[in-house]
């Protein structure tokens, strides 16, 4: 370039290949990095949420509903994970798009435009697909899958907390991966607040507060709207109109999920590793077998049930039994043998508790 011209090149991220290319063709170029990418961002609040291994998807739903961010980004580690999560959220009523390496440039551009226009509020993406992503009002990042390393955690989380705005980064951590998550957070210098998943009651309370603070209640009304309001009030009481407004408000919101939070997982699992383990599956039993105590119920006094959670999802009686009790409205004494297989778990429920259990899980 001419000696009297100064050229400035800007990029949100610089891959190693690009840096090597620039070094090869540029002479005496000065590189200025305005961001420390190896440290957590001060405007990002980190939260780690403990979740049962089979309830990650449900936890994503509740986290999205609890925070109700104008834009949210959900990270999965694989393309298949993106496809599955995208379909699950869309089925539940979220305005969602998916980004992964299998999309063409046109599809990617359309998805990003939907987010910028407000037609979509949630983006499910892989790490590679989200590189360089800069979305307005992105206030929430959810790690549905734990990042594989420190740079991944910081890069993902760095999609929020930009331009002086605050952001929230939420790691969903299954009970079996807590130690890995703790090591990852420590390596990144992140002090995360550990907690259980948002409950349906907490989400309903948030919804109520958001409704009462909705600007639509205080904004000036058009003459046409006022005329229609008077007409409605001539035929309905104020209480009936308000109740109808609340129903309309709730109908547009995806339903919150009932999640299980094992209080025993509130502390680090290091104490569990120091004492003998009980109620564990014996890996030598390849065909599946009873776990924990011997069955106390006679064969004629029980009925068998199954759930699609097995060794592939780290099934463990430690959290399976409380979950079965919660979902089926039964107690621990109503549960007999538990058999864990590769992709499912079978368990006994006493005949006495069977009607109540069947009605609850129907």
Short mmCIF file of C-alpha atoms in Angstrom, two decimals:
data_model
loop_
_atom_site.label_atom_id
_atom_site.label_comp_id
_atom_site.label_asym_id
_atom_site.label_seq_id
_atom_site.Cartn_x
_atom_site.Cartn_y
_atom_site.Cartn_z
CA UNK A 1 0.00 0.00 0.00
CA UNK A 2 1.16 3.62 -0.45
CA UNK A 3 3.47 4.88 2.28
CA UNK A 4 1.12 7.80 2.99
CA UNK A 5 -1.87 5.53 3.73
CA UNK A 6 -2.68 3.84 7.03
CA UNK A 7 -4.87 0.74 6.90
CA UNK A 8 -6.91 -0.46 9.88
CA UNK A 9 -8.46 -3.93 9.88
CA UNK A 10 -11.05 -4.88 12.52
CA UNK A 11 -12.32 -8.31 13.51
CA UNK A 12 -14.32 -9.59 16.48
CA UNK A 13 -12.26 -12.80 16.46
CA UNK A 14 -9.04 -13.82 14.73
CA UNK A 15 -8.54 -17.50 14.01
CA UNK A 16 -5.02 -18.95 13.99
CA UNK A 17 -5.11 -19.47 10.20
CA UNK A 18 -6.10 -15.83 9.64
CA UNK A 19 -3.36 -14.62 11.99
CA UNK A 20 -0.79 -16.71 10.10
CA UNK A 21 -2.03 -15.35 6.76
CA UNK A 22 -1.80 -11.76 8.00
CA UNK A 23 1.72 -12.31 9.31
CA UNK A 24 2.78 -13.74 5.97
CA UNK A 25 1.59 -10.82 3.83
CA UNK A 26 1.79 -7.85 6.20
CA UNK A 27 4.99 -6.06 7.09
CA UNK A 28 5.55 -4.33 10.41
CA UNK A 29 1.87 -4.63 11.24
CA UNK A 30 0.80 -3.76 14.77
CA UNK A 31 -1.86 -5.96 16.36
CA UNK A 32 -4.01 -4.39 19.08
CA UNK A 33 -6.24 -6.65 21.16
CA UNK A 34 -8.73 -4.66 23.23
CA UNK A 35 -10.17 -7.62 25.14
CA UNK A 36 -8.56 -10.11 27.52
CA UNK A 37 -10.02 -13.38 26.23
CA UNK A 38 -8.49 -15.51 28.94
CA UNK A 39 -10.40 -13.85 31.79
CA UNK A 40 -14.11 -13.79 32.69
CA UNK A 41 -16.03 -10.66 31.70
CA UNK A 42 -16.96 -8.41 34.61
CA UNK A 43 -20.45 -7.70 33.21
CA UNK A 44 -21.42 -11.38 33.09
CA UNK A 45 -23.07 -13.13 36.02
CA UNK A 46 -22.34 -16.86 36.12
CA UNK A 47 -24.80 -19.40 37.50
CA UNK A 48 -24.40 -23.18 37.71
CA UNK A 49 -27.66 -25.11 37.97
CA UNK A 50 -27.67 -28.71 39.18
CA UNK A 51 -30.03 -30.89 37.15
CA UNK A 52 -30.97 -34.56 36.98
CA UNK A 53 -29.29 -36.03 33.88
CA UNK A 54 -32.61 -36.74 32.16
CA UNK A 55 -33.99 -33.24 32.81
CA UNK A 56 -31.49 -31.04 30.97
CA UNK A 57 -34.00 -30.20 28.25
CA UNK A 58 -36.68 -29.33 30.81
CA UNK A 59 -34.18 -27.16 32.68
CA UNK A 60 -33.49 -25.18 29.49
CA UNK A 61 -37.23 -24.50 29.25
CA UNK A 62 -37.44 -23.23 32.82
CA UNK A 63 -34.30 -21.09 32.60
CA UNK A 64 -35.60 -19.43 29.44
CA UNK A 65 -38.97 -18.84 31.06
CA UNK A 66 -37.51 -17.57 34.33
CA UNK A 67 -35.29 -14.90 32.79
CA UNK A 68 -37.43 -14.05 29.71
CA UNK A 69 -34.47 -12.36 28.02
CA UNK A 70 -35.16 -10.41 24.84
CA UNK A 71 -32.60 -12.67 23.14
CA UNK A 72 -31.12 -15.93 24.44
CA UNK A 73 -28.45 -18.28 23.13
CA UNK A 74 -28.47 -22.01 23.98
CA UNK A 75 -25.25 -23.94 23.31
CA UNK A 76 -25.06 -27.64 22.46
CA UNK A 77 -21.85 -29.53 21.71
CA UNK A 78 -23.08 -31.36 18.59
CA UNK A 79 -25.20 -30.76 15.52
CA UNK A 80 -27.55 -33.52 16.61
CA UNK A 81 -27.91 -31.81 19.97
CA UNK A 82 -28.84 -28.57 18.22
CA UNK A 83 -31.45 -30.33 16.07
CA UNK A 84 -33.01 -32.05 19.07
CA UNK A 85 -33.04 -28.96 21.31
CA UNK A 86 -34.36 -26.74 18.52
CA UNK A 87 -37.24 -29.13 17.83
CA UNK A 88 -38.03 -29.52 21.55
CA UNK A 89 -38.18 -25.77 22.18
CA UNK A 90 -40.21 -25.08 19.06
CA UNK A 91 -42.69 -27.79 20.08
CA UNK A 92 -43.12 -26.06 23.45
CA UNK A 93 -43.97 -22.74 21.82
CA UNK A 94 -40.68 -20.83 21.82
CA UNK A 95 -39.79 -18.59 18.89
CA UNK A 96 -36.50 -20.35 18.16
CA UNK A 97 -33.94 -20.80 15.39
CA UNK A 98 -31.04 -23.23 15.12
CA UNK A 99 -27.46 -22.65 13.94
CA UNK A 100 -25.02 -25.42 13.14
CA UNK A 101 -22.36 -26.21 10.58
CA UNK A 102 -24.80 -28.14 8.40
CA UNK A 103 -26.72 -24.96 7.48
CA UNK A 104 -26.03 -23.16 4.23
CA UNK A 105 -25.18 -19.46 4.19
CA UNK A 106 -28.72 -18.50 3.15
CA UNK A 107 -30.29 -20.49 5.99
CA UNK A 108 -27.85 -19.02 8.48
CA UNK A 109 -28.55 -15.48 7.28
CA UNK A 110 -32.31 -16.03 7.53
CA UNK A 111 -31.97 -17.37 11.07
CA UNK A 112 -29.85 -14.42 12.18
CA UNK A 113 -32.24 -11.96 10.54
CA UNK A 114 -35.16 -13.54 12.40
CA UNK A 115 -33.29 -12.94 15.66
CA UNK A 116 -32.44 -9.34 14.82
CA UNK A 117 -36.01 -8.58 13.68
CA UNK A 118 -37.49 -10.06 16.84
CA UNK A 119 -39.32 -12.86 15.03
CA UNK A 120 -37.21 -15.30 17.06
CA UNK A 121 -35.97 -14.81 20.61
CA UNK A 122 -33.94 -17.99 21.15
CA UNK A 123 -31.01 -19.35 19.14
CA UNK A 124 -29.70 -22.90 19.62
CA UNK A 125 -26.16 -23.25 18.28
CA UNK A 126 -22.89 -25.15 18.31
CA UNK A 127 -19.65 -23.41 19.25
CA UNK A 128 -18.43 -23.20 15.64
CA UNK A 129 -21.72 -21.84 14.29
CA UNK A 130 -21.81 -19.09 16.93
CA UNK A 131 -18.30 -17.74 16.30
CA UNK A 132 -18.40 -14.01 15.73
CA UNK A 133 -22.10 -13.89 16.59
CA UNK A 134 -23.18 -10.47 17.85
CA UNK A 135 -26.88 -10.11 18.63
CA UNK A 136 -28.59 -7.04 20.09
CA UNK A 137 -30.11 -7.41 23.57
CA UNK A 138 -28.61 -10.88 24.08
CA UNK A 139 -28.97 -11.09 27.85
CA UNK A 140 -28.80 -14.84 28.47
CA UNK A 141 -26.45 -17.66 27.48
CA UNK A 142 -27.34 -21.25 28.45
CA UNK A 143 -24.81 -24.08 28.27
CA UNK A 144 -27.07 -27.10 27.73
CA UNK A 145 -23.85 -29.09 27.29
CA UNK A 146 -20.84 -28.20 29.42
CA UNK A 147 -18.10 -26.49 27.35
CA UNK A 148 -15.13 -28.74 26.63
CA UNK A 149 -12.53 -26.25 27.90
CA UNK A 150 -11.89 -22.82 29.40
CA UNK A 151 -11.73 -20.90 26.07
CA UNK A 152 -15.04 -22.48 25.08
CA UNK A 153 -16.68 -21.33 28.30
CA UNK A 154 -15.39 -17.78 28.01
CA UNK A 155 -16.13 -17.48 24.29
CA UNK A 156 -19.68 -18.78 24.68
CA UNK A 157 -20.39 -16.58 27.67
CA UNK A 158 -18.86 -13.59 25.90
CA UNK A 159 -21.81 -13.46 23.50
CA UNK A 160 -23.63 -11.59 26.28
CA UNK A 161 -22.58 -8.73 28.57
CA UNK A 162 -21.59 -6.49 25.65
CA UNK A 163 -21.65 -2.74 25.07
CA UNK A 164 -21.84 -2.02 28.79
CA UNK A 165 -24.91 -4.21 29.31
CA UNK A 166 -25.19 -6.95 31.91
CA UNK A 167 -25.56 -10.60 30.92
CA UNK A 168 -26.17 -13.98 32.54
CA UNK A 169 -24.34 -17.21 31.69
CA UNK A 170 -26.00 -20.40 32.98
CA UNK A 171 -24.32 -23.81 33.06
CA UNK A 172 -26.67 -26.79 33.35
CA UNK A 173 -24.75 -29.41 35.30
CA UNK A 174 -26.01 -32.96 35.74
CA UNK A 175 -25.27 -34.55 39.10
CA UNK A 176 -22.73 -36.86 37.50
CA UNK A 177 -20.72 -34.00 35.93
CA UNK A 178 -20.49 -31.59 38.82
CA UNK A 179 -16.80 -32.26 39.46
CA UNK A 180 -15.95 -31.56 35.80
CA UNK A 181 -17.94 -28.33 35.94
CA UNK A 182 -16.20 -27.21 39.13
CA UNK A 183 -12.79 -27.84 37.56
CA UNK A 184 -13.78 -25.92 34.42
CA UNK A 185 -15.04 -22.93 36.38
CA UNK A 186 -11.93 -22.90 38.56
CA UNK A 187 -9.60 -23.00 35.54
CA UNK A 188 -11.44 -20.02 34.03
CA UNK A 189 -11.37 -18.05 37.27
CA UNK A 190 -15.17 -17.94 37.33
CA UNK A 191 -17.03 -17.69 40.63
CA UNK A 192 -20.42 -19.18 39.76
CA UNK A 193 -23.46 -19.23 42.03
CA UNK A 194 -24.70 -22.81 42.44
CA UNK A 195 -28.44 -23.37 42.68
CA UNK A 196 -31.29 -25.67 41.76
CA UNK A 197 -33.37 -25.17 38.60
CA UNK A 198 -36.09 -22.49 38.60
CA UNK A 199 -39.34 -24.02 39.82
CA UNK A 200 -42.74 -23.66 38.19
CA UNK A 201 -43.92 -21.59 41.18
CA UNK A 202 -40.96 -19.22 40.86
CA UNK A 203 -41.67 -18.79 37.16
CA UNK A 204 -45.35 -18.06 37.80
CA UNK A 205 -44.34 -15.42 40.36
CA UNK A 206 -42.00 -13.85 37.78
CA UNK A 207 -44.79 -13.90 35.19
CA UNK A 208 -47.09 -12.10 37.60
CA UNK A 209 -44.52 -9.41 38.33
CA UNK A 210 -43.76 -8.95 34.63
CA UNK A 211 -47.46 -8.62 33.81
CA UNK A 212 -47.98 -5.95 36.47
CA UNK A 213 -44.97 -4.02 35.13
CA UNK A 214 -45.81 -4.45 31.44
CA UNK A 215 -45.63 -1.07 29.66
CA UNK A 216 -48.84 -1.92 27.80
CA UNK A 217 -50.74 -1.13 31.01
CA UNK A 218 -49.39 2.42 31.19
CA UNK A 219 -48.92 3.39 27.55
CA UNK A 220 -51.43 5.85 26.05
CA UNK A 221 -54.35 4.09 24.36
CA UNK A 222 -55.62 4.78 20.87
CA UNK A 223 -59.18 6.07 20.53
CA UNK A 224 -60.19 2.87 18.75
CA UNK A 225 -58.87 0.77 21.64
CA UNK A 226 -60.66 2.92 24.23
CA UNK A 227 -63.94 2.62 22.35
CA UNK A 228 -63.63 -1.17 22.25
CA UNK A 229 -62.69 -1.25 25.94
CA UNK A 230 -65.85 0.67 26.87
CA UNK A 231 -67.92 -1.71 24.78
CA UNK A 232 -66.41 -4.72 26.53
CA UNK A 233 -67.02 -3.18 29.97
CA UNK A 234 -70.68 -2.65 29.14
CA UNK A 235 -71.13 -6.42 28.93
CA UNK A 236 -68.50 -7.69 31.39
CA UNK A 237 -67.32 -6.72 34.85
CA UNK A 238 -63.85 -5.30 35.41
CA UNK A 239 -62.85 -8.53 37.18
CA UNK A 240 -63.94 -10.64 34.21
CA UNK A 241 -62.03 -8.44 31.78
CA UNK A 242 -58.89 -8.55 33.95
CA UNK A 243 -59.14 -12.35 34.27
CA UNK A 244 -59.46 -12.66 30.48
CA UNK A 245 -56.38 -10.45 30.06
CA UNK A 246 -54.42 -12.72 32.40
CA UNK A 247 -55.53 -15.83 30.49
CA UNK A 248 -54.46 -14.29 27.19
CA UNK A 249 -51.11 -13.37 28.73
CA UNK A 250 -50.53 -16.91 30.01
CA UNK A 251 -51.64 -18.62 26.80
CA UNK A 252 -48.78 -17.06 24.83
CA UNK A 253 -46.18 -18.33 27.28
CA UNK A 254 -44.63 -21.82 27.10
CA UNK A 255 -45.60 -23.90 30.11
CA UNK A 256 -43.06 -24.20 32.93
CA UNK A 257 -41.80 -27.69 33.76
CA UNK A 258 -41.83 -29.46 37.11
CA UNK A 259 -38.20 -30.28 37.91
CA UNK A 260 -36.52 -32.27 40.64
CA UNK A 261 -33.74 -30.79 42.77
CA UNK A 262 -31.88 -33.26 44.96
CA UNK A 263 -30.89 -31.38 48.11
CA UNK A 264 -28.05 -33.84 48.67
CA UNK A 265 -26.35 -32.44 45.57
CA UNK A 266 -26.16 -28.89 46.94
CA UNK A 267 -22.63 -29.45 48.19
CA UNK A 268 -19.64 -30.74 46.26
CA UNK A 269 -19.70 -34.47 45.63
CA UNK A 270 -16.22 -34.85 47.09
CA UNK A 271 -17.75 -36.15 50.32
CA UNK A 272 -19.54 -38.87 48.37
CA UNK A 273 -16.22 -40.05 46.95
CA UNK A 274 -14.76 -40.36 50.44
CA UNK A 275 -17.33 -42.81 51.75
CA UNK A 276 -18.42 -46.22 50.45
CA UNK A 277 -20.95 -46.02 47.65
CA UNK A 278 -24.30 -47.71 47.96
CA UNK A 279 -27.20 -48.31 45.62
CA UNK A 280 -24.88 -48.38 42.60
CA UNK A 281 -25.27 -50.43 39.46
CA UNK A 282 -22.69 -53.19 39.02
CA UNK A 283 -21.14 -52.66 35.56
CA UNK A 284 -20.31 -56.37 35.31
CA UNK A 285 -24.02 -57.10 34.91
CA UNK A 286 -24.30 -56.38 31.20
CA UNK A 287 -27.92 -57.50 30.93
CA UNK A 288 -29.15 -55.19 33.67
CA UNK A 289 -29.87 -56.25 37.20
CA UNK A 290 -31.32 -55.21 40.51
CA UNK A 291 -29.73 -52.21 42.11
CA UNK A 292 -29.54 -51.43 45.82
CA UNK A 293 -31.32 -53.35 48.52
CA UNK A 294 -32.88 -56.79 47.86
CA UNK A 295 -36.53 -56.61 46.80
CA UNK A 296 -38.85 -56.51 49.77
CA UNK A 297 -42.01 -57.06 47.75
CA UNK A 298 -43.27 -60.43 46.55
CA UNK A 299 -43.59 -60.81 42.75
CA UNK A 300 -47.38 -61.04 42.96
CA UNK A 301 -47.50 -57.76 44.93
CA UNK A 302 -45.82 -55.52 42.36
CA UNK A 303 -46.20 -54.11 38.86
CA UNK A 304 -43.29 -53.22 36.59
CA UNK A 305 -42.82 -49.79 34.99
CA UNK A 306 -40.10 -48.37 32.78
CA UNK A 307 -38.55 -45.00 31.95
CA UNK A 308 -36.32 -44.18 29.00
CA UNK A 309 -33.27 -43.39 31.13
CA UNK A 310 -30.44 -45.89 31.38
CA UNK A 311 -26.71 -46.18 31.65
CA UNK A 312 -26.43 -43.91 28.60
CA UNK A 313 -27.72 -41.08 30.81
CA UNK A 314 -25.89 -42.13 33.97
CA UNK A 315 -28.97 -43.53 35.68
CA UNK A 316 -28.38 -43.78 39.42
CA UNK A 317 -30.81 -44.71 42.24
CA UNK A 318 -29.45 -41.71 44.13
CA UNK A 319 -31.63 -39.45 41.98
CA UNK A 320 -33.92 -41.98 40.29
CA UNK A 321 -35.75 -42.95 43.49
CA UNK A 322 -36.57 -39.35 44.55
CA UNK A 323 -37.65 -38.56 40.98
CA UNK A 324 -39.96 -41.61 40.82
CA UNK A 325 -41.46 -40.62 44.17
CA UNK A 326 -42.03 -37.06 43.01
CA UNK A 327 -43.51 -37.88 39.62
CA UNK A 328 -45.66 -40.77 40.82
CA UNK A 329 -46.76 -39.36 44.18
CA UNK A 330 -45.45 -42.44 45.97
CA UNK A 331 -42.98 -43.03 48.79
CA UNK A 332 -39.70 -44.93 48.87
CA UNK A 333 -41.35 -47.95 50.52
CA UNK A 334 -43.64 -48.33 47.47
CA UNK A 335 -40.63 -48.97 45.20
CA UNK A 336 -39.19 -52.46 44.88
CA UNK A 337 -36.36 -53.63 42.64
CA UNK A 338 -34.72 -51.30 40.14
CA UNK A 339 -33.02 -52.66 37.02
CA UNK A 340 -30.85 -50.36 34.96
CA UNK A 341 -30.20 -51.20 31.29
CA UNK A 342 -28.30 -49.38 28.56
CA UNK A 343 -31.18 -47.13 27.46
CA UNK A 344 -33.91 -47.70 30.01
CA UNK A 345 -34.61 -48.46 33.64
CA UNK A 346 -37.28 -50.82 34.92
CA UNK A 347 -38.64 -50.65 38.45
CA UNK A 348 -41.29 -52.21 40.66
CA UNK A 349 -44.22 -50.35 42.21
CA UNK A 350 -46.35 -52.04 44.85
CA UNK A 351 -49.85 -53.11 43.81
CA UNK A 352 -51.22 -50.93 46.59
CA UNK A 353 -49.61 -47.80 45.15
CA UNK A 354 -50.05 -48.73 41.47
CA UNK A 355 -53.39 -46.90 40.86
CA UNK A 356 -52.05 -43.66 42.33
CA UNK A 357 -48.75 -43.99 40.46
CA UNK A 358 -50.42 -44.78 37.11
CA UNK A 359 -52.78 -41.82 37.43
CA UNK A 360 -49.93 -39.44 38.27
CA UNK A 361 -47.70 -40.39 35.33
CA UNK A 362 -50.49 -40.75 32.79
#
